[in-house]
Amino acid sequence: MQISTRRNGKITIFDLSGDIDFANSPRVRDSVLREIRESHTPRVVVNLSQVRYIDSSGVASLVEGLKASRDLGSRFILFGLSTSAREVLQLSRLMKVFEVYENEEQAMAS
Amino acid sequence: MLALYSNPKWLSVVRGTVERLTETPGFPIAQCRSITRAVDEALTNIVRHSYGNRLDQPIAMYFRRAQRRHDRQVQQGLEILLCDRGPAVDPCKLQGRSLDKIRPGGLGLHFIRQAMDTVEFTRKGPTNRLRLVKYLAQGNSAL
């Protein structure tokens, strides 16, 4: 699993790729929470288009990011959901809880 | 049979193996993914809860064909048995949580139950045994 970060003005974009599972989801959690809490980024955008697999601990990391964003009045946005990511968010009934966009262009314009 | 240690680094290897294994009997691709997800979540639960994140504890997995009578027809399936030697698990903790509240954690059991037709937990001697079975829909069998 790889995490890379880009900045576009006041927006931080996380590009995640590979498999997010119990072995590495703490890295996702820590990276996202650090950005939200320490950098006070008003909008955090997560690109899931290259995520082949995400387990419940990966979903939990995203939920923690969402909650931290809400607590600080910032936005937490997902885009480019892979099949695996879409399936687990649907199973968890979280699709309507997150702000989800098809692609980066839509996520940035939102 | 697959024997591994309770190190999460093996999860991706097991997922690859299970996904291939589910393709052979003829499960549709979405079910291959959901069965693989269930096994991955079950292993993660063993690592976290049964072994308290210790990396060197034994886990054994057994795979075999399953069969049942359903609607006056014989249904083929895949049975996966996961065994660990952690402390006995309180069955009350295997119920999963409601999805009504938005909070992290507790989703793994939900994924397992959603994917499998049978989810049975038993304790035999010093061993926790989780038996997962998924049956093929009629007409999908390649067995």
CSV table of C-alpha atoms in Angstrom, one decimal:
chain,number,residue,atom,x,y,z
A,1,MET,CA,0.0,0.0,0.0
A,2,GLN,CA,1.3,3.4,-0.8
A,3,ILE,CA,0.2,6.9,0.4
A,4,SER,CA,1.2,10.0,-1.4
A,5,THR,CA,0.0,13.5,-0.6
A,6,ARG,CA,-0.5,16.5,-2.9
A,7,ARG,CA,-1.6,20.1,-2.0
A,8,ASN,CA,-3.7,22.3,-4.1
A,9,GLY,CA,-4.3,25.6,-2.3
A,10,LYS,CA,-6.1,24.8,0.9
A,11,ILE,CA,-7.0,21.3,-0.3
A,12,THR,CA,-4.9,18.2,0.6
A,13,ILE,CA,-5.3,15.2,-1.7
A,14,PHE,CA,-4.3,11.7,-0.5
A,15,ASP,CA,-3.6,9.3,-3.3
A,16,LEU,CA,-3.9,5.8,-1.8
A,17,SER,CA,-3.0,2.7,-3.8
A,18,GLY,CA,-2.8,-1.0,-3.4
A,19,ASP,CA,-4.4,-3.0,-0.6
A,20,ILE,CA,-5.5,-1.4,2.6
A,21,ASP,CA,-5.8,-4.0,5.3
A,22,PHE,CA,-5.1,-4.5,9.0
A,23,ALA,CA,-1.3,-4.6,8.3
A,24,ASN,CA,-1.2,-1.0,7.0
A,25,SER,CA,-4.5,0.8,7.8
A,26,PRO,CA,-2.9,2.4,10.8
A,27,ARG,CA,-0.6,4.3,8.4
A,28,VAL,CA,-3.7,5.6,6.5
A,29,ARG,CA,-5.4,6.6,9.8
A,30,ASP,CA,-2.3,8.4,11.1
A,31,SER,CA,-1.6,10.3,7.9
A,32,VAL,CA,-5.2,11.4,7.5
A,33,LEU,CA,-5.7,12.4,11.1
A,34,ARG,CA,-2.4,14.3,11.3
A,35,GLU,CA,-3.3,16.3,8.2
A,36,ILE,CA,-6.7,17.2,9.7
A,37,ARG,CA,-5.7,17.9,13.3
A,38,GLU,CA,-2.2,19.3,13.0
A,39,SER,CA,-2.3,21.0,9.6
A,40,HIS,CA,-5.9,22.1,10.0
A,41,THR,CA,-6.6,21.6,6.3
A,42,PRO,CA,-10.1,22.8,5.5
A,43,ARG,CA,-10.6,20.2,2.9
A,44,VAL,CA,-9.1,16.7,2.8
A,45,VAL,CA,-9.7,14.7,-0.4
A,46,VAL,CA,-9.0,11.0,-0.6
A,47,ASN,CA,-8.4,9.3,-4.0
A,48,LEU,CA,-9.4,5.6,-3.8
A,49,SER,CA,-9.2,4.9,-7.5
A,50,GLN,CA,-6.1,2.7,-7.2
A,51,VAL,CA,-7.2,0.9,-4.1
A,52,ARG,CA,-7.6,-2.8,-5.0
A,53,TYR,CA,-8.8,-3.9,-1.6
A,54,ILE,CA,-10.0,-2.3,1.6
A,55,ASP,CA,-11.0,-4.1,4.7
A,56,SER,CA,-13.0,-3.0,7.7
A,57,SER,CA,-10.0,-1.5,9.4
A,58,GLY,CA,-9.5,0.7,6.3
A,59,VAL,CA,-13.1,1.8,6.4
A,60,ALA,CA,-12.7,2.5,10.1
A,61,SER,CA,-9.7,4.8,9.3
A,62,LEU,CA,-11.9,6.7,6.8
A,63,VAL,CA,-14.6,7.0,9.4
A,64,GLU,CA,-12.1,8.4,11.9
A,65,GLY,CA,-11.0,10.9,9.3
A,66,LEU,CA,-14.6,11.9,8.6
A,67,LYS,CA,-15.3,12.4,12.3
A,68,ALA,CA,-12.2,14.4,13.0
A,69,SER,CA,-13.1,16.6,10.0
A,70,ARG,CA,-16.6,17.2,11.3
A,71,ASP,CA,-15.2,18.0,14.8
A,72,LEU,CA,-13.0,20.7,13.3
A,73,GLY,CA,-15.6,22.0,10.8
A,74,SER,CA,-13.6,20.9,7.7
A,75,ARG,CA,-14.6,18.6,4.9
A,76,PHE,CA,-13.6,15.0,4.2
A,77,ILE,CA,-14.2,13.9,0.6
A,78,LEU,CA,-13.7,10.6,-1.2
A,79,PHE,CA,-13.5,10.1,-4.9
A,80,GLY,CA,-12.8,7.4,-7.5
A,81,LEU,CA,-14.1,4.5,-5.5
A,82,SER,CA,-12.8,1.2,-6.7
A,83,THR,CA,-15.1,-1.8,-6.8
A,84,SER,CA,-13.8,-3.0,-3.5
A,85,ALA,CA,-14.1,0.4,-1.8
A,86,ARG,CA,-17.6,0.9,-3.1
A,87,GLU,CA,-18.7,-2.6,-2.0
A,88,VAL,CA,-17.5,-2.2,1.6
A,89,LEU,CA,-18.9,1.3,2.0
A,90,GLN,CA,-22.3,0.0,0.7
A,91,LEU,CA,-22.1,-3.0,3.0
A,92,SER,CA,-21.4,-0.6,5.9
A,93,ARG,CA,-24.2,1.7,4.9
A,94,LEU,CA,-21.7,4.5,4.7
A,95,MET,CA,-22.1,5.6,1.1
A,96,LYS,CA,-24.4,8.4,2.0
A,97,VAL,CA,-22.5,9.3,5.1
A,98,PHE,CA,-19.4,10.3,3.1
A,99,GLU,CA,-19.1,13.0,0.5
A,100,VAL,CA,-18.3,10.8,-2.5
A,101,TYR,CA,-17.5,12.0,-6.1
A,102,GLU,CA,-16.8,10.0,-9.2
A,103,ASN,CA,-13.5,11.7,-10.1
A,104,GLU,CA,-11.0,14.3,-8.9
A,105,GLU,CA,-12.4,17.1,-11.1
A,106,GLN,CA,-15.8,16.8,-9.4
A,107,ALA,CA,-14.3,16.5,-6.0
A,108,MET,CA,-12.2,19.6,-6.4
A,109,ALA,CA,-15.1,21.6,-7.9
A,110,SER,CA,-17.5,20.6,-5.1
B,1,MET,CA,-4.5,-26.9,4.5
B,2,LEU,CA,-2.7,-23.6,5.0
B,3,ALA,CA,-0.6,-23.0,8.1
B,4,LEU,CA,0.5,-19.5,8.9
B,5,TYR,CA,1.6,-17.2,11.8
B,6,SER,CA,-0.5,-14.4,13.1
B,7,ASN,CA,1.4,-11.7,11.4
B,8,PRO,CA,-0.8,-9.4,9.3
B,9,LYS,CA,1.8,-9.3,6.6
B,10,TRP,CA,0.4,-12.7,5.5
B,11,LEU,CA,-3.1,-11.4,5.0
B,12,SER,CA,-2.5,-10.3,1.4
B,13,VAL,CA,-1.0,-13.8,0.6
B,14,VAL,CA,-4.1,-15.5,2.0
B,15,ARG,CA,-6.4,-13.2,0.1
B,16,GLY,CA,-4.7,-14.1,-3.1
B,17,THR,CA,-4.9,-17.8,-2.3
B,18,VAL,CA,-8.6,-17.7,-1.3
B,19,GLU,CA,-9.6,-15.6,-4.3
B,20,ARG,CA,-8.1,-18.2,-6.7
B,21,LEU,CA,-9.7,-21.0,-4.7
B,22,THR,CA,-13.2,-19.4,-4.9
B,23,GLU,CA,-12.9,-19.0,-8.7
B,24,THR,CA,-12.4,-22.8,-9.2
B,25,PRO,CA,-15.9,-24.0,-8.1
B,26,GLY,CA,-17.5,-21.3,-10.2
B,27,PHE,CA,-18.5,-18.6,-7.7
B,28,PRO,CA,-19.4,-15.3,-9.5
B,29,ILE,CA,-16.7,-12.7,-9.2
B,30,ALA,CA,-18.5,-10.6,-6.7
B,31,GLN,CA,-18.9,-13.6,-4.4
B,32,CYS,CA,-15.2,-14.5,-4.9
B,33,ARG,CA,-14.5,-11.0,-3.5
B,34,SER,CA,-17.0,-11.2,-0.6
B,35,ILE,CA,-15.8,-14.7,0.5
B,36,THR,CA,-12.2,-13.5,0.3
B,37,ARG,CA,-13.2,-10.4,2.3
B,38,ALA,CA,-14.9,-12.7,4.9
B,39,VAL,CA,-11.8,-14.8,5.3
B,40,ASP,CA,-9.5,-11.8,5.6
B,41,GLU,CA,-11.8,-10.2,8.3
B,42,ALA,CA,-11.9,-13.5,10.2
B,43,LEU,CA,-8.1,-13.8,10.1
B,44,THR,CA,-7.8,-10.2,11.2
B,45,ASN,CA,-10.1,-10.9,14.2
B,46,ILE,CA,-7.9,-13.9,15.2
B,47,VAL,CA,-4.8,-11.7,15.0
B,48,ARG,CA,-6.4,-8.8,17.0
B,49,HIS,CA,-8.7,-10.5,19.5
B,50,SER,CA,-7.6,-14.1,19.9
B,51,TYR,CA,-3.8,-13.4,19.8
B,52,GLY,CA,-3.8,-9.7,21.0
B,53,ASN,CA,-1.7,-8.7,18.0
B,54,ARG,CA,1.1,-11.1,18.7
B,55,LEU,CA,2.8,-12.0,15.4
B,56,ASP,CA,4.1,-15.5,16.0
B,57,GLN,CA,1.0,-17.5,16.9
B,58,PRO,CA,-0.3,-20.4,14.8
B,59,ILE,CA,-3.3,-20.2,12.6
B,60,ALA,CA,-4.5,-23.2,10.5
B,61,MET,CA,-6.9,-23.0,7.6
B,62,TYR,CA,-8.6,-25.9,6.0
B,63,PHE,CA,-10.5,-25.8,2.7
B,64,ARG,CA,-12.8,-28.5,1.4
B,65,ARG,CA,-15.8,-28.9,-0.8
B,66,ALA,CA,-19.2,-28.7,0.9
B,67,GLN,CA,-22.6,-30.1,-0.1
B,68,ARG,CA,-26.1,-29.6,1.1
B,69,ARG,CA,-29.7,-30.4,0.0
B,70,HIS,CA,-31.6,-27.3,-0.7
B,71,ASP,CA,-35.0,-27.0,-2.5
B,72,ARG,CA,-34.8,-30.7,-3.4
B,73,GLN,CA,-31.5,-30.2,-5.1
B,74,VAL,CA,-27.9,-30.8,-4.1
B,75,GLN,CA,-25.9,-27.6,-3.7
B,76,GLN,CA,-22.2,-27.5,-3.9
B,77,GLY,CA,-20.1,-25.1,-1.9
B,78,LEU,CA,-16.8,-24.3,-0.3
B,79,GLU,CA,-16.1,-24.8,3.4
B,80,ILE,CA,-13.3,-22.9,5.1
B,81,LEU,CA,-12.3,-23.8,8.7
B,82,LEU,CA,-10.0,-21.3,10.6
B,83,CYS,CA,-8.4,-22.6,13.8
B,84,ASP,CA,-6.4,-20.7,16.4
B,85,ARG,CA,-5.1,-21.5,19.8
B,86,GLY,CA,-6.1,-18.3,21.6
B,87,PRO,CA,-8.2,-18.0,24.7
B,88,ALA,CA,-11.8,-19.1,24.4
B,89,VAL,CA,-14.0,-16.5,22.8
B,90,ASP,CA,-17.2,-15.2,24.4
B,91,PRO,CA,-19.9,-16.0,21.8
B,92,CYS,CA,-21.7,-12.8,22.9
B,93,LYS,CA,-18.9,-10.9,21.3
B,94,LEU,CA,-19.5,-12.5,17.9
B,95,GLN,CA,-22.8,-10.9,17.3
B,96,GLY,CA,-21.5,-7.8,15.4
B,97,ARG,CA,-22.9,-4.3,15.9
B,98,SER,CA,-25.7,-2.3,14.6
B,99,LEU,CA,-24.9,-0.3,11.5
B,100,ASP,CA,-27.1,2.5,12.6
B,101,LYS,CA,-24.4,4.4,14.4
B,102,ILE,CA,-21.5,5.9,12.5
B,103,ARG,CA,-18.4,4.9,14.2
B,104,PRO,CA,-15.2,3.1,13.3
B,105,GLY,CA,-14.8,-0.6,14.1
B,106,GLY,CA,-17.0,-3.6,14.4
B,107,LEU,CA,-17.7,-4.0,10.7
B,108,GLY,CA,-15.6,-7.2,10.2
B,109,LEU,CA,-18.3,-9.6,11.6
B,110,HIS,CA,-20.9,-7.8,9.5
B,111,PHE,CA,-18.8,-8.5,6.4
B,112,ILE,CA,-18.4,-12.1,7.3
B,113,ARG,CA,-22.0,-12.8,8.0
B,114,GLN,CA,-23.1,-10.9,4.8
B,115,ALA,CA,-20.8,-13.0,2.7
B,116,MET,CA,-21.2,-16.5,4.0
B,117,ASP,CA,-24.2,-18.9,4.3
B,118,THR,CA,-22.9,-20.5,7.5
B,119,VAL,CA,-20.8,-18.9,10.2
B,120,GLU,CA,-20.2,-21.2,13.1
B,121,PHE,CA,-17.9,-20.7,16.0
B,122,THR,CA,-17.0,-23.6,18.3
B,123,ARG,CA,-14.3,-24.4,20.9
B,124,LYS,CA,-12.7,-27.8,20.7
B,125,GLY,CA,-10.1,-28.4,23.4
B,126,PRO,CA,-7.6,-25.6,23.2
B,127,THR,CA,-8.7,-24.6,19.7
B,128,ASN,CA,-11.1,-21.9,18.5
B,129,ARG,CA,-12.7,-23.1,15.3
B,130,LEU,CA,-14.6,-20.8,12.9
B,131,ARG,CA,-16.4,-22.6,10.2
B,132,LEU,CA,-17.4,-20.6,7.1
B,133,VAL,CA,-19.4,-22.1,4.3
B,134,LYS,CA,-20.6,-20.6,1.1
B,135,TYR,CA,-22.8,-22.5,-1.4
B,136,LEU,CA,-23.1,-22.0,-5.1
B,137,ALA,CA,-26.3,-20.8,-6.5
B,138,GLN,CA,-28.0,-23.4,-8.7
B,139,GLY,CA,-26.4,-23.5,-12.1
B,140,ASN,CA,-23.1,-21.9,-11.1
B,141,SER,CA,-21.3,-25.1,-10.1
B,142,ALA,CA,-18.1,-25.9,-12.0
B,143,LEU,CA,-17.3,-28.8,-9.6
